[in-house]
XYZ file of C-alpha atoms in Angstrom:
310
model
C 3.602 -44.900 -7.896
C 4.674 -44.926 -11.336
C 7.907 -47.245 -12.454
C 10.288 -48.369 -10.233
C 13.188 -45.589 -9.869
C 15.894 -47.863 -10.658
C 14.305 -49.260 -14.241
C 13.063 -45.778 -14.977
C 16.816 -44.058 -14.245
C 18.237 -47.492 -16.439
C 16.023 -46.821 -19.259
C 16.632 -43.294 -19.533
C 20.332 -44.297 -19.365
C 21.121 -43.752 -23.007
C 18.764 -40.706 -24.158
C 19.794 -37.753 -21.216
C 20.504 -39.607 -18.062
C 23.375 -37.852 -16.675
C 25.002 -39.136 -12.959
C 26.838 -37.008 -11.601
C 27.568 -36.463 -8.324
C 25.978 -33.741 -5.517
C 25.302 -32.829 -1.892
C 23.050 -31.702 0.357
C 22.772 -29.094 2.919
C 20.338 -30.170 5.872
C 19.607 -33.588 6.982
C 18.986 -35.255 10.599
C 22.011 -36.834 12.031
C 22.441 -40.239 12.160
C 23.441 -42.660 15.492
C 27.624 -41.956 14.437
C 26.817 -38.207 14.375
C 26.823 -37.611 10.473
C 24.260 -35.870 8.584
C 21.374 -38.638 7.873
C 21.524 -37.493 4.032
C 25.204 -38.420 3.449
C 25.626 -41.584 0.926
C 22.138 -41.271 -0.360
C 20.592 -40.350 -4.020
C 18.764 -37.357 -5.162
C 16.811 -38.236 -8.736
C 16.419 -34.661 -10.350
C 14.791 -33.703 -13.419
C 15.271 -30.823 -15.597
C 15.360 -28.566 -18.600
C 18.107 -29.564 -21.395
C 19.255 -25.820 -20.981
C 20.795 -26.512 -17.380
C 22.455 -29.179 -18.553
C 23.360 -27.913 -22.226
C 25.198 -24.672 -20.832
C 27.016 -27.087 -18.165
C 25.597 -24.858 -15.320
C 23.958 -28.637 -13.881
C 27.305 -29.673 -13.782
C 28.473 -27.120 -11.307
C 25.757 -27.244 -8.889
C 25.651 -30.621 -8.153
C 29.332 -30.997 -8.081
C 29.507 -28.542 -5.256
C 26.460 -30.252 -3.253
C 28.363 -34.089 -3.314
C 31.273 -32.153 -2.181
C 30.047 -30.848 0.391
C 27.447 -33.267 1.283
C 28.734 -36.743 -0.175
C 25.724 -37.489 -1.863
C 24.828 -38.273 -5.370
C 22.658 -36.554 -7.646
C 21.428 -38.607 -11.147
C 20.234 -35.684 -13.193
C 17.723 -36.637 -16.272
C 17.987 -33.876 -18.761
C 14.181 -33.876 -20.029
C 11.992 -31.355 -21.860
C 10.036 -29.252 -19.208
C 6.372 -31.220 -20.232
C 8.563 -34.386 -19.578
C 10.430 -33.342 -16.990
C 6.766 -33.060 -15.035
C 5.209 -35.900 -16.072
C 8.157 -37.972 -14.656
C 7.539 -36.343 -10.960
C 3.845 -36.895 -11.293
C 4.832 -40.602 -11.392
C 6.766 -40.240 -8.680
C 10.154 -41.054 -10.336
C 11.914 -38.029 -9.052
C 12.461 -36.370 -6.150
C 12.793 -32.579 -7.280
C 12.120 -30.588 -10.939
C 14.083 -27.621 -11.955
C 12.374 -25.895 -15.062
C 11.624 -22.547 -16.859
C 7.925 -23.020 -17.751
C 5.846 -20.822 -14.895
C 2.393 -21.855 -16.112
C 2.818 -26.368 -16.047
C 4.662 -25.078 -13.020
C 1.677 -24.022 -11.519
C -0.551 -26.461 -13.095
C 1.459 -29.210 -11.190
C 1.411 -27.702 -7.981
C -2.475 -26.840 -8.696
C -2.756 -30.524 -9.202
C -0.660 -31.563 -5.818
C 2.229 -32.890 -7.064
C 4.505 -30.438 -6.152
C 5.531 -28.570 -2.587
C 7.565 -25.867 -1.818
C 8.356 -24.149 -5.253
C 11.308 -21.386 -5.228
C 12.572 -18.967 -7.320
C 15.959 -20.404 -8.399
C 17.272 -18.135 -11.345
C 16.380 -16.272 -14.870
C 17.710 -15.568 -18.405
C 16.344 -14.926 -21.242
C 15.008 -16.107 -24.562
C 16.296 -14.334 -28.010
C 15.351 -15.178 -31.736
C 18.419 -16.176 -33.782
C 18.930 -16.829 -36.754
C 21.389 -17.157 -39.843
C 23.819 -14.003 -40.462
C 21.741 -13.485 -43.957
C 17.820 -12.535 -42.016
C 16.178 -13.525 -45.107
C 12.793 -11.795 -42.935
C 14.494 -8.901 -41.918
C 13.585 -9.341 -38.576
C 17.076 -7.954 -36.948
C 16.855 -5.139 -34.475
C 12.679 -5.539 -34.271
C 11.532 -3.889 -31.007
C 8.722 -6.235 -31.203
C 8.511 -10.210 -30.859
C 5.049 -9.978 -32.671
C 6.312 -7.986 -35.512
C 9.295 -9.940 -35.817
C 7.217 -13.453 -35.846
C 4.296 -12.061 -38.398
C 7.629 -10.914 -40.732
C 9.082 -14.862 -40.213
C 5.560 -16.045 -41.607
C 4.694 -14.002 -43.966
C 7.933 -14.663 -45.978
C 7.746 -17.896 -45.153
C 11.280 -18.383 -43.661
C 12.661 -21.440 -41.838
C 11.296 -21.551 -38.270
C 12.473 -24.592 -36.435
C 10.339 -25.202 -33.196
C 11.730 -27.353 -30.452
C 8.408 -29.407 -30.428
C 9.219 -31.304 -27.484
C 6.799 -29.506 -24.930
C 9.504 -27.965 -23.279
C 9.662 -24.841 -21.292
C 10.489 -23.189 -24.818
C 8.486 -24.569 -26.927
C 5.451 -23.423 -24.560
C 6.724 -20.118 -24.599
C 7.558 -20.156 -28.608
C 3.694 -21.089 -29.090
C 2.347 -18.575 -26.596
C 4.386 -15.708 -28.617
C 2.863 -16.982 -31.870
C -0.329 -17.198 -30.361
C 0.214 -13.333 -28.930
C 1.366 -12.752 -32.380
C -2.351 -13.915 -33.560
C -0.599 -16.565 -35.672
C -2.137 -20.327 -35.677
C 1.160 -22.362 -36.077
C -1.438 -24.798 -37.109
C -2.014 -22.964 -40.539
C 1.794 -23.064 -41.466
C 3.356 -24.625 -44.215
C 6.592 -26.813 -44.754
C 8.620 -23.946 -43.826
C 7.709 -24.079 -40.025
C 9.900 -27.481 -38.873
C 9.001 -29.436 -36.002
C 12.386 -30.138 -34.609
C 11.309 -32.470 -31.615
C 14.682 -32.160 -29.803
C 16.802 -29.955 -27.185
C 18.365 -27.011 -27.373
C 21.669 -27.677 -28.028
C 20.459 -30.382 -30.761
C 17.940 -27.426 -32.422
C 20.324 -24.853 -32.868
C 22.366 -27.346 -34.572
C 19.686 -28.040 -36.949
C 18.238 -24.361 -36.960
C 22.392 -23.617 -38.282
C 22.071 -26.449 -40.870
C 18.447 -25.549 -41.966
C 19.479 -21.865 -42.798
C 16.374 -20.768 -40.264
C 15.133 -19.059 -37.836
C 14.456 -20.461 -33.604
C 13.466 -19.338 -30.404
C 16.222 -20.005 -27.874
C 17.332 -19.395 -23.906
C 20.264 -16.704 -23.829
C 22.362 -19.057 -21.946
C 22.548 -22.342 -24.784
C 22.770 -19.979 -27.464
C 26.003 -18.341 -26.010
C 27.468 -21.687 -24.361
C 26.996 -22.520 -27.981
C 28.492 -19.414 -29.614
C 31.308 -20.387 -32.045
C 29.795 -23.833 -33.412
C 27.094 -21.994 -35.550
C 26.806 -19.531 -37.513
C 23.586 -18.204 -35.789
C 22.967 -14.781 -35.135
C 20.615 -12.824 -32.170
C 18.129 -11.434 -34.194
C 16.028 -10.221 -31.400
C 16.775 -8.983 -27.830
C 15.210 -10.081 -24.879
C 15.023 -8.451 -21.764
C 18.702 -8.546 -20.439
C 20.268 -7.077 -23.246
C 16.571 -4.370 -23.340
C 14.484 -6.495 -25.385
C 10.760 -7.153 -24.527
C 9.428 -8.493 -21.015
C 7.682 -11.304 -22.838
C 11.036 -12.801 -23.206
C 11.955 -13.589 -20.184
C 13.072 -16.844 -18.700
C 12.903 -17.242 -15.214
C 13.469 -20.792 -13.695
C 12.102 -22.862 -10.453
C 12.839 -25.564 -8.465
C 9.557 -28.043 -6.843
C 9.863 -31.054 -4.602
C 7.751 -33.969 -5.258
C 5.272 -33.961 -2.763
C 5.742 -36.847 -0.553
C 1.769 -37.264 0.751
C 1.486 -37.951 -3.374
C 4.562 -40.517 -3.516
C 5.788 -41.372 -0.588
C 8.826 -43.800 -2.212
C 10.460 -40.016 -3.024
C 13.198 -38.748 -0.954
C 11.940 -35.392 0.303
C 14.041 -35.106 2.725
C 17.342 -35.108 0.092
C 15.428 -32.442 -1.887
C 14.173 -30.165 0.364
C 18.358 -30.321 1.222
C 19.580 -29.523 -2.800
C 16.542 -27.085 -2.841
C 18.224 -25.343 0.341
C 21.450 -25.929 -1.428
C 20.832 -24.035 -4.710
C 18.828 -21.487 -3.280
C 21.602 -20.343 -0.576
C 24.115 -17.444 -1.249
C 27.075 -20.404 -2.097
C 24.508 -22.300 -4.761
C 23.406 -18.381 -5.710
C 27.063 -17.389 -6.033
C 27.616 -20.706 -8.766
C 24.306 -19.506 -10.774
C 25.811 -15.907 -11.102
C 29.433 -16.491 -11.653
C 28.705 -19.360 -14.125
C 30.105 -18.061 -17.854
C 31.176 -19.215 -20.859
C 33.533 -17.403 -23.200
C 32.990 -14.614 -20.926
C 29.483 -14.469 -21.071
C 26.896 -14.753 -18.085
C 24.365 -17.348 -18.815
C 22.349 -17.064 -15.738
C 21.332 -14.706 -13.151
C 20.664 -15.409 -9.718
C 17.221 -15.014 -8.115
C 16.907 -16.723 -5.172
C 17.647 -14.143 -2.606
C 15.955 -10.926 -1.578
C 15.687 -9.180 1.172
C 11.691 -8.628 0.406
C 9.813 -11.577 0.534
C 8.203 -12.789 -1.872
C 5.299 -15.367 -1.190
C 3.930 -15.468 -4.647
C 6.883 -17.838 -5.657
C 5.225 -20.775 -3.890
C 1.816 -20.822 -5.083
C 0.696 -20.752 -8.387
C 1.312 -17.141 -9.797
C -1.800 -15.417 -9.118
C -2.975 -17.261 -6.524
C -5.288 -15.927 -3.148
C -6.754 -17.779 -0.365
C -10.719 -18.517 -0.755
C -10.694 -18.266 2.515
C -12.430 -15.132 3.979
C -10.353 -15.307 7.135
């Protein structure tokens, strides 16, 4: 079962443990007639992006209000993130990161995966481009221009959502990031905190649309390269998800409480916070959720058929 949820939520207290408060939006009723949900807690793990850009903060304020629940919200690095609901020390995941997604629902952990939201990622960098790179229709061409002059690249590091997509695009870029030099930084941090040192470092990162503009005004970073929403590449995009912990694995989780903030989120009132969410302005996030095709591939792993010959 992993550590006990109250020491794990106590030690992760004072390095991304945020409490704050949610509801749900299903739940049996109780012998006074109230939902059988109401004063209980939901343990969530995420991305640092949701919680950077403050979008976290909305969602689950609207679920306690309407639910009178609480949701304690551990903003983790998508590899971390998962390994915390394989030990059974959440209840739900929300991350950006499609293929650990489906490795941990290959692997059983996870039930009930939906398509929550997307942005997109862009390359920024400091107003000077020492590479050049600004405008590049490519993400390969504007990578092999980073390393071949050798600019500051700061990686998150932290086996996050991003920093699996950073190393796939070098790796599509047929760049070994383990053949770089002192000029490629491993950051080992969030978002917020490596655009902060990207800014310092005079460099180069990979980001999500939505930090980098929550953000805008406290550097003095630049989007060197599009992604999709503003008609940059495909391979840039960012689409997110939301898994229960799959009780038959740990049965100490509260499915019930997540299958209710998974109903929540993915509704047109927890769709309508995703897409009116901005800052300065800006949309950081666009709704996904709903559609009035189905779409089954979202609970599987992507790619995924029946062996079955029925």
């Amino acid at each position: 079962m992993g550590i006990q949820r109250r020491r794990f939520m106590a030690a992760v207290g004072s390095s991304g443990a945020v409490g704050v408060a949610g509801c749900a939006v299903l739940g049996s009723e109780d012998t006074d007639g109230e939902p059988g949900i109401v004063g209980e807690t939901l343990t969530l793990t995420t991305t640092t992006s949701t919680y950077d850009t403050g979008l976290l903060d909305e969602l689950n304020a609207s679920f306690e209000d309407r639910y009178s629940v609480t949701v304690d919200a551990v903003a983790q690095g998508t590899g971390a993130a998962l390994e915390t609901a394989r030990n059974g020390d959440c209840d739900v995941v929300m991350l950006h990161a499609r293929s650990l997604e489906d490795e941990f629902l290959e692997a059983g952990y996870g039930v009930n995966r939906r398509d929550l939201m997307f942005n997109d990622f862009v390359i920024v960098g400091e107003p000077d481009d020492p590479a050049e790179i600004a405008g590049e229709d490519t993400v390969e061409t504007a990578l092999t221009e980073i390393a071949a002059t050798e600019s500051t690249f700061v990686s998150r590091g932290d086996y996050s959502g991003t920093h699996a997509k950073e190393l796939e695009l070098w790796d599509k870029a047929g760049l070994a990031v383990e053949s770089f030099g002192d000029w490629y930084i491993d950051g080992g941090d969030g978002m917020g905190a490596i655009l902060n040192q990207t800014n310092m470092q005079g460099g180069y990162t990979l980001a999500d649309r939505g930090t980098f503009l929550n953000m805008h005004g406290q550097t003095d970073l630049e989007i060197c390269v599009e992604g999709p929403v503003e008609g940059g590449p495909e391979s840039l995009m960012n689409p997110y998800g939301v898994v229960a912990v799959n009780p038959a694995v740990h049965e100490n989780v509260n499915y019930d409480l997540a299958m209710a903030y998974i109903g929540y989120v993915t509704s047109s009132d927890g769709q309508e916070i995703i897409e009116s969410y901005t800052s300065d302005g800006e949309q950081l996030f666009f709704a996904e959720a709903l559609a009035a095709e189905p779409n089954f591939q979202q609970h599987v792993p992507d790619g995924w058929e029946s062996s079955s010959d029925e």
